[in-house]
Structure formats: C-alpha cells, structure tokens
Short mmCIF file of N, CA and C in Angstrom, two decimals:
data_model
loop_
_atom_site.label_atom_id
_atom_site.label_comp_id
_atom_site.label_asym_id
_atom_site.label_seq_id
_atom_site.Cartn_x
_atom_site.Cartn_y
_atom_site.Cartn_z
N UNK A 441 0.85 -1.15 0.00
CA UNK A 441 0.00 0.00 0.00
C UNK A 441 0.91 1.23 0.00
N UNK A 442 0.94 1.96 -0.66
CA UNK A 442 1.39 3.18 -0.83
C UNK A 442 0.27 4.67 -0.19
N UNK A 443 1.28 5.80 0.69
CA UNK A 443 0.35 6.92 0.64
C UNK A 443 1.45 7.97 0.61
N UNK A 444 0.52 9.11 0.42
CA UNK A 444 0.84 10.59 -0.35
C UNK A 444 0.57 11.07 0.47
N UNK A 445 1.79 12.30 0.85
CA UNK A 445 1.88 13.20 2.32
C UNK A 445 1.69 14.08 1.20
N UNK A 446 1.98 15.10 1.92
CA UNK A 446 1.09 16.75 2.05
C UNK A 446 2.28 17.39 0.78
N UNK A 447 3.62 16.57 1.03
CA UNK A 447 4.85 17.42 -0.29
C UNK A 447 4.73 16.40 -0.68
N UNK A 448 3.97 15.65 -1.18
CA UNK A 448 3.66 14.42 -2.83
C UNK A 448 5.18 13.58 -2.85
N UNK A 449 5.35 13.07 -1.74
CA UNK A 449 6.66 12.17 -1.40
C UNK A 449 5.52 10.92 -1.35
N UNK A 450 6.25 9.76 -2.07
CA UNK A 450 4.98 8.35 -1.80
C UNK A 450 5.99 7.91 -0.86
N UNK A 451 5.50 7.27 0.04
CA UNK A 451 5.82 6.50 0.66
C UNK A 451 5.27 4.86 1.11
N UNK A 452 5.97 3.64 0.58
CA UNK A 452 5.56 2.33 0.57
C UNK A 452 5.17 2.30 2.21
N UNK A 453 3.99 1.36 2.37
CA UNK A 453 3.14 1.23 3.47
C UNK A 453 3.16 -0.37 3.03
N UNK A 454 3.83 -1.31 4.50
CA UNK A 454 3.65 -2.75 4.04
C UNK A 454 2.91 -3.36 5.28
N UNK A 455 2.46 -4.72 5.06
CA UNK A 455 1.68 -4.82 6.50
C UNK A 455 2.70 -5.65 7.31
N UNK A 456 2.54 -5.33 9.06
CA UNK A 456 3.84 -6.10 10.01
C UNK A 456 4.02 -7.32 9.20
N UNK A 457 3.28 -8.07 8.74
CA UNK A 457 3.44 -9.76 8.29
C UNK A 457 3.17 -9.87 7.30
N UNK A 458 3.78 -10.85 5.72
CA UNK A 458 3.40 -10.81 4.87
C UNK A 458 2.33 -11.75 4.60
N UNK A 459 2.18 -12.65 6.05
CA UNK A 459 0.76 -13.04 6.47
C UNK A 459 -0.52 -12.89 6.35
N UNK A 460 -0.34 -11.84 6.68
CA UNK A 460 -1.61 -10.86 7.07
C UNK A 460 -2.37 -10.48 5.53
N UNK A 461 -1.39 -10.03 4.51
CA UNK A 461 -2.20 -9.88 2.98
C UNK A 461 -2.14 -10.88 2.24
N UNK A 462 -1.58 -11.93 2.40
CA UNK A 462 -1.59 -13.62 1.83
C UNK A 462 -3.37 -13.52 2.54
N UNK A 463 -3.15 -13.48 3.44
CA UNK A 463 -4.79 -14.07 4.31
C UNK A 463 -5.75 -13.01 3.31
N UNK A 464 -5.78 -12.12 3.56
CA UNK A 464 -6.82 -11.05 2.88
C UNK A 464 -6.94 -11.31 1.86
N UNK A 465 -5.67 -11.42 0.42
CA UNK A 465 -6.15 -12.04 -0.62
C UNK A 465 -6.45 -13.03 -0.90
N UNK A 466 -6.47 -13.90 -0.17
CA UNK A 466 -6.77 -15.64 -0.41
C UNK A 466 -8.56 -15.59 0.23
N UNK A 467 -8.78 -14.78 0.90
CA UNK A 467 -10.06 -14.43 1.36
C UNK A 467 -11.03 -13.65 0.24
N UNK A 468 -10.24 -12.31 -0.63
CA UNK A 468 -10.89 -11.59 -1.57
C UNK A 468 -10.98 -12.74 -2.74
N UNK A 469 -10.19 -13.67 -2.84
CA UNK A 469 -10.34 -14.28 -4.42
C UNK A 469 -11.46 -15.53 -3.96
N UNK A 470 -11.46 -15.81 -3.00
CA UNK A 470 -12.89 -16.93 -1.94
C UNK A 470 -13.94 -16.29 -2.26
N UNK A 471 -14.20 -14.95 -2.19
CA UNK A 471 -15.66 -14.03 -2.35
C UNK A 471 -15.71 -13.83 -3.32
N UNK A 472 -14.48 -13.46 -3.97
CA UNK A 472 -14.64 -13.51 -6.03
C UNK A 472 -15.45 -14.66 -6.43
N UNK A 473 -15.11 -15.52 -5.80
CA UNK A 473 -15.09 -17.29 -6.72
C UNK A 473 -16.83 -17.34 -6.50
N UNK A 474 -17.14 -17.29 -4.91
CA UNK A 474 -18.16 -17.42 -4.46
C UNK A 474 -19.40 -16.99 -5.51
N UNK A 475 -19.19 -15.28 -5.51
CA UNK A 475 -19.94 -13.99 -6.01
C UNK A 475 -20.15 -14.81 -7.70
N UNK A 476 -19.33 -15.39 -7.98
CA UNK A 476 -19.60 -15.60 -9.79
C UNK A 476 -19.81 -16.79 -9.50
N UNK A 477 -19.90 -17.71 -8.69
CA UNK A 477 -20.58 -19.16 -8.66
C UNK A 477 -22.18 -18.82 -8.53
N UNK A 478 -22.32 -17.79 -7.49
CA UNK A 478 -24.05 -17.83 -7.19
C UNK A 478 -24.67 -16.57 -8.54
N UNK A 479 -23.73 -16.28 -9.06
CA UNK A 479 -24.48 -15.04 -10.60
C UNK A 479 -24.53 -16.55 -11.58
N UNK A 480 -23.75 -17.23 -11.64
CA UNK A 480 -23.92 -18.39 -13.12
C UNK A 480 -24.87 -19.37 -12.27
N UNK A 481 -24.82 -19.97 -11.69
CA UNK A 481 -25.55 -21.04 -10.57
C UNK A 481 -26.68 -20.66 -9.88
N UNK A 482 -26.79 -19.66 -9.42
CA UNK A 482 -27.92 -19.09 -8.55
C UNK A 482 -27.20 -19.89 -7.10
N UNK A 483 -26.48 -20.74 -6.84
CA UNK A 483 -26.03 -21.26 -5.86
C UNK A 483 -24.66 -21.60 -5.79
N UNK A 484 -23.86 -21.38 -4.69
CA UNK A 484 -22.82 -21.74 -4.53
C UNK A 484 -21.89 -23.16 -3.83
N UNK A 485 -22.97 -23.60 -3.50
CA UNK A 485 -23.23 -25.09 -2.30
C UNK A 485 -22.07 -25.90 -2.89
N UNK A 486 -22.74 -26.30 -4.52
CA UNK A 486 -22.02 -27.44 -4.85
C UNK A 486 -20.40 -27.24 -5.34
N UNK A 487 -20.19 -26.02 -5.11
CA UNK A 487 -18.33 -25.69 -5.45
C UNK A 487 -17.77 -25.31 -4.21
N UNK A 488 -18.17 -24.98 -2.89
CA UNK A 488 -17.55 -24.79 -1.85
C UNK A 488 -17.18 -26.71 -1.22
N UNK A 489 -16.22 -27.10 -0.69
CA UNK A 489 -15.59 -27.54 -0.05
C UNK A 489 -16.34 -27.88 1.37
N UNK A 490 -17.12 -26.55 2.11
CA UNK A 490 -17.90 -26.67 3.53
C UNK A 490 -18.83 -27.15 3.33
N UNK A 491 -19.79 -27.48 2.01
CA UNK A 491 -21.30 -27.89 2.68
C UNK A 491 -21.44 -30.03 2.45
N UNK A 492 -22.12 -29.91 3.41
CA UNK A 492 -22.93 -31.49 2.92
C UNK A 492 -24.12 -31.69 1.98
N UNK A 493 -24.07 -32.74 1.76
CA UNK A 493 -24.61 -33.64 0.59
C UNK A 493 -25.91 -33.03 0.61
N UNK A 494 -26.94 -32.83 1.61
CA UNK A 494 -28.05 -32.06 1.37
C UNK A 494 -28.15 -30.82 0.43
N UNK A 495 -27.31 -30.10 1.40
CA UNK A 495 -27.11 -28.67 0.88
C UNK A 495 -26.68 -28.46 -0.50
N UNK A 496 -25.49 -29.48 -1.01
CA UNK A 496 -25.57 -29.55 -2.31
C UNK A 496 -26.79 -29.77 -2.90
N UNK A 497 -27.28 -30.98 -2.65
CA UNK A 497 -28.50 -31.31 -3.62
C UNK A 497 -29.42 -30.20 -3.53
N UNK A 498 -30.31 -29.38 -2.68
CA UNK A 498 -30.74 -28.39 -2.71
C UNK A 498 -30.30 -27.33 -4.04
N UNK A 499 -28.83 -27.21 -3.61
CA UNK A 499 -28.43 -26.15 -4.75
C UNK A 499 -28.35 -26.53 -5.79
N UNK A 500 -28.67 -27.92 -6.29
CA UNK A 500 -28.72 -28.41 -7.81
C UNK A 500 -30.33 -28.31 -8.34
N UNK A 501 -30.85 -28.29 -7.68
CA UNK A 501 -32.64 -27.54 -7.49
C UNK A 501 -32.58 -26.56 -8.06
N UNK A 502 -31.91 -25.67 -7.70
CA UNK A 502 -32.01 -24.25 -7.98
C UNK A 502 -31.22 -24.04 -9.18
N UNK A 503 -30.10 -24.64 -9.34
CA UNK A 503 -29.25 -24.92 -10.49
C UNK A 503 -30.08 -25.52 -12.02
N UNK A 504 -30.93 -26.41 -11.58
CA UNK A 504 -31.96 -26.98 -12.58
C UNK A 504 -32.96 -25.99 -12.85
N UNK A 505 -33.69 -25.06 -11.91
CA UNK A 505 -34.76 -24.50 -12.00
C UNK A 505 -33.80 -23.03 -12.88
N UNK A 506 -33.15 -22.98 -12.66
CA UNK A 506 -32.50 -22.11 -13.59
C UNK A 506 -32.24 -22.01 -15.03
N UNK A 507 -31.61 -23.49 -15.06
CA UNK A 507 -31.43 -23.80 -16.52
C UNK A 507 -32.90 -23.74 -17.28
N UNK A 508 -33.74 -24.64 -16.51
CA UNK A 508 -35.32 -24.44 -17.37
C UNK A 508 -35.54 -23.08 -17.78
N UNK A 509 -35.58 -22.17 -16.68
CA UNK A 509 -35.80 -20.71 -17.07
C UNK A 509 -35.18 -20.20 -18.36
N UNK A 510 -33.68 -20.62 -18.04
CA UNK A 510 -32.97 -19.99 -19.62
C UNK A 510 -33.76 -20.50 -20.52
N UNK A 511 -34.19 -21.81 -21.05
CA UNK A 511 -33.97 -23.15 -21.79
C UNK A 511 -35.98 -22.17 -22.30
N UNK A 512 -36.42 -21.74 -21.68
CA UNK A 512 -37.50 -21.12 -22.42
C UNK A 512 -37.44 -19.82 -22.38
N UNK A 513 -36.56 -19.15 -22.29
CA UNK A 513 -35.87 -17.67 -22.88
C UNK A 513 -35.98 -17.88 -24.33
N UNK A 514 -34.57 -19.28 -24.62
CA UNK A 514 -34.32 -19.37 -25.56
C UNK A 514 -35.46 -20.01 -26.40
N UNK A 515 -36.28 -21.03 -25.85
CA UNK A 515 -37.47 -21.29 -27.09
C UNK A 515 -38.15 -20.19 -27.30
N UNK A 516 -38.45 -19.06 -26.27
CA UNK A 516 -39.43 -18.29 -26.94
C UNK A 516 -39.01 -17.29 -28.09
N UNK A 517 -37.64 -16.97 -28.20
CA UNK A 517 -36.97 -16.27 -28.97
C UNK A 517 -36.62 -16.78 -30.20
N UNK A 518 -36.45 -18.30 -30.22
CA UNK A 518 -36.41 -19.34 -31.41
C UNK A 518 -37.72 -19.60 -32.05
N UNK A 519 -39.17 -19.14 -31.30
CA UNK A 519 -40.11 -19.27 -31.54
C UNK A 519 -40.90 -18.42 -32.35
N UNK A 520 -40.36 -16.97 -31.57
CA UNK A 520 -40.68 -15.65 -32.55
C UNK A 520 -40.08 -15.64 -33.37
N UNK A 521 -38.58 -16.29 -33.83
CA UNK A 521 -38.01 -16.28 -35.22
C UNK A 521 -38.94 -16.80 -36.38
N UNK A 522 -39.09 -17.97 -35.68
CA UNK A 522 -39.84 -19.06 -36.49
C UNK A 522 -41.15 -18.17 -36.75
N UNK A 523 -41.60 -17.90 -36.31
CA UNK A 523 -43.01 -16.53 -36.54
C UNK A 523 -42.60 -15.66 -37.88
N UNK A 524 -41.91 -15.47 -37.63
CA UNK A 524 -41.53 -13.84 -38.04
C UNK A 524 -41.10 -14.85 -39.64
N UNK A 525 -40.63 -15.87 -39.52
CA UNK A 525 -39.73 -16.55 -40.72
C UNK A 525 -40.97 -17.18 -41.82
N UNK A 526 -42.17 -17.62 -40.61
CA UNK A 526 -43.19 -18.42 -41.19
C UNK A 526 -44.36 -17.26 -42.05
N UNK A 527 -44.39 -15.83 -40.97
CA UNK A 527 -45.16 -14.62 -41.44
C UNK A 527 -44.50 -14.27 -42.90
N UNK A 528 -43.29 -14.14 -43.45
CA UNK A 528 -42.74 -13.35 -43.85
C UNK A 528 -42.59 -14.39 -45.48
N UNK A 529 -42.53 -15.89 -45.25
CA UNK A 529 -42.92 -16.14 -46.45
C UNK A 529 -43.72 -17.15 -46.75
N UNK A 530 -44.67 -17.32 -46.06
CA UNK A 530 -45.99 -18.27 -45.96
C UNK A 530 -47.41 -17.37 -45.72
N UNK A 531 -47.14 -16.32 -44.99
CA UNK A 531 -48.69 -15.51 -44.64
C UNK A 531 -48.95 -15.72 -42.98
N UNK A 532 -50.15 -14.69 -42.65
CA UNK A 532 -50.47 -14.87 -41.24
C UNK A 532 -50.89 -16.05 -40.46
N UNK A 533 -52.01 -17.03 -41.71
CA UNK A 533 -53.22 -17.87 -41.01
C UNK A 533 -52.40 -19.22 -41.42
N UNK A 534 -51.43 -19.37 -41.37
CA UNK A 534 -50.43 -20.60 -41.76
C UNK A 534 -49.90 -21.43 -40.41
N UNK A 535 -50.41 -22.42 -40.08
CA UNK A 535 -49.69 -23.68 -39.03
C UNK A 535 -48.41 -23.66 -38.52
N UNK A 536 -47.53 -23.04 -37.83
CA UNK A 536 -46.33 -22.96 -37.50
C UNK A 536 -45.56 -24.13 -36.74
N UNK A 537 -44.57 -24.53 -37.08
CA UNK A 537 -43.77 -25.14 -36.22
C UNK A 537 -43.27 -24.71 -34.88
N UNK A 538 -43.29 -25.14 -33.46
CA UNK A 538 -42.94 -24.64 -32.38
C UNK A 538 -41.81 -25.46 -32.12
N UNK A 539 -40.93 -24.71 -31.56
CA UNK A 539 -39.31 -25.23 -31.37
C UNK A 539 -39.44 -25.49 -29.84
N UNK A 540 -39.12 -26.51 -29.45
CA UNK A 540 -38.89 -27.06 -28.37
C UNK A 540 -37.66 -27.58 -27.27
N UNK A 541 -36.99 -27.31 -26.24
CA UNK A 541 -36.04 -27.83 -25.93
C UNK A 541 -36.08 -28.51 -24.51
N UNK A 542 -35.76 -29.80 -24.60
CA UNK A 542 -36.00 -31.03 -23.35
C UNK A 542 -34.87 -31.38 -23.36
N UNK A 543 -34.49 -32.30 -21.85
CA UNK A 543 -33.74 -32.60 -21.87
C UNK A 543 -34.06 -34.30 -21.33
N UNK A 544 -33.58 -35.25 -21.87
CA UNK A 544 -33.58 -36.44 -21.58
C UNK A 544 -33.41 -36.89 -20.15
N UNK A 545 -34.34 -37.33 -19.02
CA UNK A 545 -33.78 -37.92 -18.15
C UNK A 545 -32.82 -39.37 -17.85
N UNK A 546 -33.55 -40.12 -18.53
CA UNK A 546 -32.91 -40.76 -18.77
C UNK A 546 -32.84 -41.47 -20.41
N UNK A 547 -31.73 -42.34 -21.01
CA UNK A 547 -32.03 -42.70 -22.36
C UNK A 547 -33.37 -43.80 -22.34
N UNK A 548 -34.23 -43.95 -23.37
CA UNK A 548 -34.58 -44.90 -23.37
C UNK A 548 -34.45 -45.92 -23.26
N UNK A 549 -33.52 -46.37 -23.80
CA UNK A 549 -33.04 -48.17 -24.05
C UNK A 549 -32.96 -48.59 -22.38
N UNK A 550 -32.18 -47.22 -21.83
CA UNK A 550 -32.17 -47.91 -20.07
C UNK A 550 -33.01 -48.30 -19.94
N UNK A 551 -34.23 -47.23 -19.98
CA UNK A 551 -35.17 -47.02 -18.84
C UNK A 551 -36.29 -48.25 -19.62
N UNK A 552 -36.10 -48.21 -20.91
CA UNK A 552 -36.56 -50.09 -21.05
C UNK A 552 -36.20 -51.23 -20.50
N UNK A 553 -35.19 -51.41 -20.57
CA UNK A 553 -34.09 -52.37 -19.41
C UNK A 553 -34.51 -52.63 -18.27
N UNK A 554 -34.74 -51.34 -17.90
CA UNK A 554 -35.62 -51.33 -16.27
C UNK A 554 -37.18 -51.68 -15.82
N UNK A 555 -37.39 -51.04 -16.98
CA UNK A 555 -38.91 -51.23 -17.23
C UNK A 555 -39.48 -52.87 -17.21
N UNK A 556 -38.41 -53.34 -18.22
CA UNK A 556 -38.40 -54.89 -18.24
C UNK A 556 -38.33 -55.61 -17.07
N UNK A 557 -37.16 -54.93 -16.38
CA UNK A 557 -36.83 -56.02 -15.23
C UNK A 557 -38.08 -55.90 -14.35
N UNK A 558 -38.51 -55.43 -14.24
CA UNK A 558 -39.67 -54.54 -13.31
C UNK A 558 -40.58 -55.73 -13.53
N UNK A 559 -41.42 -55.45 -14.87
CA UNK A 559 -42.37 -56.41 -15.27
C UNK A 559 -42.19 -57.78 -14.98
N UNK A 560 -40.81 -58.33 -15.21
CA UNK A 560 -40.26 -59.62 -15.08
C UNK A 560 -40.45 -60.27 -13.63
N UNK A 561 -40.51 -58.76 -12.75
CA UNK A 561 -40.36 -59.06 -11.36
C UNK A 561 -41.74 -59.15 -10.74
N UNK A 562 -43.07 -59.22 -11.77
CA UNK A 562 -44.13 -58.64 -11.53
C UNK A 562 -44.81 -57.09 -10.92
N UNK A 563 -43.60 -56.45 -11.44
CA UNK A 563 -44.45 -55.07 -10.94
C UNK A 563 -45.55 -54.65 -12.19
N UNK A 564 -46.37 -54.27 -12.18
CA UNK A 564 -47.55 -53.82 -13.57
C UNK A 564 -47.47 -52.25 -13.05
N UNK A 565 -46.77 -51.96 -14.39
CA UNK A 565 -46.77 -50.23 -14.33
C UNK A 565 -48.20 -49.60 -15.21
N UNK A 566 -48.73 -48.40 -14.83
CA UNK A 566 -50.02 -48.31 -15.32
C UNK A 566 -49.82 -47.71 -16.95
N UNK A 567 -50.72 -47.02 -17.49
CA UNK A 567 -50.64 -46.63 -19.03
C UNK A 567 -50.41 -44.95 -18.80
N UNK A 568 -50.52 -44.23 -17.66
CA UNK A 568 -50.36 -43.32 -17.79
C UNK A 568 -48.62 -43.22 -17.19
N UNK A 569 -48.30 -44.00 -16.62
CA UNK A 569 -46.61 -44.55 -16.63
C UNK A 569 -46.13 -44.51 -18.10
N UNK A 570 -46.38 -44.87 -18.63
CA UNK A 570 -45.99 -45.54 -19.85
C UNK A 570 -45.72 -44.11 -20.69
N UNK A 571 -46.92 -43.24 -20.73
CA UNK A 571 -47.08 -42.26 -21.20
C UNK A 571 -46.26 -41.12 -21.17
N UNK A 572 -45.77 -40.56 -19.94
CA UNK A 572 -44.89 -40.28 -18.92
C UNK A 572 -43.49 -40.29 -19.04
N UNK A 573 -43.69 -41.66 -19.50
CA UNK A 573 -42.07 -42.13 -19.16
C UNK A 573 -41.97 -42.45 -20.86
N UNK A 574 -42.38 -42.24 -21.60
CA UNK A 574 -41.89 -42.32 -22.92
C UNK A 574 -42.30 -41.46 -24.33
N UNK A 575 -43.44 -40.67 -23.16
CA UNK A 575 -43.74 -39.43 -24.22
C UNK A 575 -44.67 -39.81 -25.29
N UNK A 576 -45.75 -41.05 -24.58
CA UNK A 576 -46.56 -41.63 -25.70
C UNK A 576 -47.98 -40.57 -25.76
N UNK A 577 -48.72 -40.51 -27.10
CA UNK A 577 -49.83 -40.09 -26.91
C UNK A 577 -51.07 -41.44 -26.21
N UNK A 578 -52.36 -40.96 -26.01
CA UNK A 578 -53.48 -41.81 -25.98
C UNK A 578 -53.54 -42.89 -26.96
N UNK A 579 -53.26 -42.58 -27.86
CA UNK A 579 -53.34 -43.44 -29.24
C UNK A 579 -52.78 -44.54 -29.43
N UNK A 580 -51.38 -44.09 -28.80
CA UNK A 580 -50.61 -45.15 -29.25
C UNK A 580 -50.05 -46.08 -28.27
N UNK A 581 -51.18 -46.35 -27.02
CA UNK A 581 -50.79 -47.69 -26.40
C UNK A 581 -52.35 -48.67 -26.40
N UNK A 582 -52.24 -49.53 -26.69
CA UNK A 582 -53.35 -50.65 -26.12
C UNK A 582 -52.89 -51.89 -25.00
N UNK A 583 -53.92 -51.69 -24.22
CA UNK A 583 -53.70 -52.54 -23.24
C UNK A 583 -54.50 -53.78 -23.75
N UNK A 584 -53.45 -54.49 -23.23
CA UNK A 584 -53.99 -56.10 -23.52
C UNK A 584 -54.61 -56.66 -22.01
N UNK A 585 -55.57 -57.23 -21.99
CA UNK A 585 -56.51 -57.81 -20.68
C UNK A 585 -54.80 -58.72 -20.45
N UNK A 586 -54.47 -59.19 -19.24
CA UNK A 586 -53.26 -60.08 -19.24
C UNK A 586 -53.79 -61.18 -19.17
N UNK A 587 -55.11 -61.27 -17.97
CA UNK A 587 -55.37 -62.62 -17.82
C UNK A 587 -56.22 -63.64 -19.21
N UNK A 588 -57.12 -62.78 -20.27
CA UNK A 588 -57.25 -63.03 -21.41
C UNK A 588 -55.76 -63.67 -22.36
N UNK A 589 -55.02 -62.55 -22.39
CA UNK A 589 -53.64 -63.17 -22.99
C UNK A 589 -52.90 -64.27 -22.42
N UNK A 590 -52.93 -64.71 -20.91
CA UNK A 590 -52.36 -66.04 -19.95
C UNK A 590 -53.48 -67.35 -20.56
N UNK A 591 -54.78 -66.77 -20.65
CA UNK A 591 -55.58 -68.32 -21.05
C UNK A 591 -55.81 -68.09 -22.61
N UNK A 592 -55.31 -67.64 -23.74
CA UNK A 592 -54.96 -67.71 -25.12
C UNK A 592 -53.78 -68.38 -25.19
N UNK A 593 -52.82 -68.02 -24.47
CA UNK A 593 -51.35 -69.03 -24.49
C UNK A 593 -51.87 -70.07 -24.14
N UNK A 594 -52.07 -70.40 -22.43
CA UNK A 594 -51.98 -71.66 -22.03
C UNK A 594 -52.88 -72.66 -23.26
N UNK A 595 -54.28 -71.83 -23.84
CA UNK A 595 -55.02 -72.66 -24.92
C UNK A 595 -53.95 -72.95 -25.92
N UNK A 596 -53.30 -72.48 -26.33
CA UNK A 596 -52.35 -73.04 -27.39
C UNK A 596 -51.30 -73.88 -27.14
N UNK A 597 -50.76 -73.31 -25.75
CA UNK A 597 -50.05 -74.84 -25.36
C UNK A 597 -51.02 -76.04 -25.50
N UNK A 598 -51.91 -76.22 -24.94
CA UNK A 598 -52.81 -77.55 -24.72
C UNK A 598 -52.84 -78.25 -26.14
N UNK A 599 -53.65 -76.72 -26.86
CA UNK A 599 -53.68 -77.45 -28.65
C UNK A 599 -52.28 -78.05 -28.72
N UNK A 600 -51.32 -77.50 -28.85
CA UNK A 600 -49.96 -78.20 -29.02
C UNK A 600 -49.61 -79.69 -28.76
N UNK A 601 -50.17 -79.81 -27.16
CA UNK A 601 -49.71 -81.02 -26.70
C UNK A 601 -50.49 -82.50 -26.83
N UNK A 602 -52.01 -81.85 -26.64
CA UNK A 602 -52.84 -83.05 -26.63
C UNK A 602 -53.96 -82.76 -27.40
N UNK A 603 -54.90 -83.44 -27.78
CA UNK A 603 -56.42 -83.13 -28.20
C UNK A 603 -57.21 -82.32 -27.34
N UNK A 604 -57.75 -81.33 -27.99
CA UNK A 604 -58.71 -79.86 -27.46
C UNK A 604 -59.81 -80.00 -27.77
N UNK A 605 -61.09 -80.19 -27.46
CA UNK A 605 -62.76 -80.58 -28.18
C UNK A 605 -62.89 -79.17 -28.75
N UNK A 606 -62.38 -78.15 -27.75
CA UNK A 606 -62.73 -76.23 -28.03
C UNK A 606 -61.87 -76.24 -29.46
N UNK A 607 -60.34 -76.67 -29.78
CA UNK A 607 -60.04 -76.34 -31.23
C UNK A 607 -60.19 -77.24 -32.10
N UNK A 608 -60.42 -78.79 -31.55
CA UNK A 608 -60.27 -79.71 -32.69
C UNK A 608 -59.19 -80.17 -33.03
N UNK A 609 -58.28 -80.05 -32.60
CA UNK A 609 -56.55 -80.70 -33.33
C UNK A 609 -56.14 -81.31 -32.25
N UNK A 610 -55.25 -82.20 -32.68
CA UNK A 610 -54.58 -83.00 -32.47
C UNK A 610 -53.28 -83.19 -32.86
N UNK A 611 -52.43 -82.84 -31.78
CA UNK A 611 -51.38 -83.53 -32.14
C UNK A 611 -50.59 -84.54 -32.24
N UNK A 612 -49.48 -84.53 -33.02
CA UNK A 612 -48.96 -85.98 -33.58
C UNK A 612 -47.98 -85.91 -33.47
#
C-alpha cells in the first residue's frame, strides 16, 4: 500500500506480516469465486468444499430451476423467429412449427431395461406410466386384458400337446 503526504513524497506502506495480505487475498479471491458461482448457478453449495450432501442437492434444485428458465428464454426467442420466418414467407393464417427444448432424463433403451426387469419381477406399471415415461400419446398404447392373454397361451399350449374338443386338433 502506498500513501501521499502533504509534499507528494509516496511512501511504501507494508503490512507487520506478509501473512496478514496472503490471508486477505486468499479471502478476496474466496468471495470472487463465491460472487460468480451464485451469478452463473444461482447457488454456490455445490463448489464450496464446507457444505454437505443435502445442501448440495438443494443447490442443484435451484441450479436446474435455472437452466429451465434460460432453456425457455431461448425457445421463446427461437419461436418468434420461427413466426416472423413463417409470417414473412408463408402468410399470417399458416400452421407454425414450435421449437422445443427437453432434456432427456434418462435414455430410453435404459429405462426399457428397467422397465423390463420390473415387469419380469411382476411389478404392472399403469398406461399413464408408460405415457410419462416415454412421451406416448393416448393413441398409441393398447392394453392387452393379461389374464385373457395367460388363457390364449396356455389354450395353445394344450392345442400343441394333446387333443382340445374347443379347437379340434390334435397332435402328432
């Protein structure tokens, strides 16, 4: 630190210990780091060193609820393009494309994998699961009765093995 007397002589100003401003700046660049973790993050939890596993996860909450926010900044601005692109050489009363941005929780193929093992294990997930978890419309699932589909098999095993009066065949 330098100061200026009254006849403009500088004179160097140091502190008793070179301790003492090691500590202060290692403290100012901690509040730097901090200050631009919680402006990009909204939270600082998950880059400090002091907090526990809660407190992180909390701040990844806020970290997520953030990104969504941007993530429809940007569709709505990709959206008015698309407006302005669709107005300008198609006309007003014309069907527009809406731009969308998601993010995958998990891939499919896993969450089939899982899905499978599930079923295998007898869990019965419902149709609005299904829906949910794979982004189906109404349309495009049919449920099959199971216990209808268990006595259509077992009937075809039987046809298979022995004489059926209900199909008539016989096997040989």
């Amino acid at each position: 630190m330098a100061t200026i007397s009254n006849d403009s002589s500088v004179e160097i100003k140091e502190a008793a210990g070179k301790q003492g401003s090691a500590d202060v700046y290692d403290r100012f660049i901690r509040y730097c780091r901090s200050e631009i973790a919680i402006a990009l993050l909204g939270q600082d939890q998950t880059t400090e060193k002091d907090t526990n596993h809660a407190s992180a996860k909390a701040g990844l909450e806020v970290t997520d609820d953030i990104r969504d926010n941007d993530s429809r900044i940007v569709e709505g601005c990709l959206n008015q393009l698309i407006n302005w692109i669709c107005a300008l050489n198609f006309g007003e009363n014309v069907a527009r494309p809406a731009f969308v941005l998601y993010s995958e929780e998990v891939d499919d193929k896993t969450l089939a994998e899982r899905d499978q093992i599930l079923s295998q294990c007898g869990v019965q997930l419902s149709k609005s699961y299904w829906q949910r978890a794979y982004n189906w419309d109404d349309g495009d699932i049919v449920q099959v009765d199971t216990a209808a589909k268990a006595t259509t098999s077992s009937h075809f095993q039987r046809c298979r093995t022995n004489y059926d009066t209900r199909c008539g065949h016989r096997s040989g």
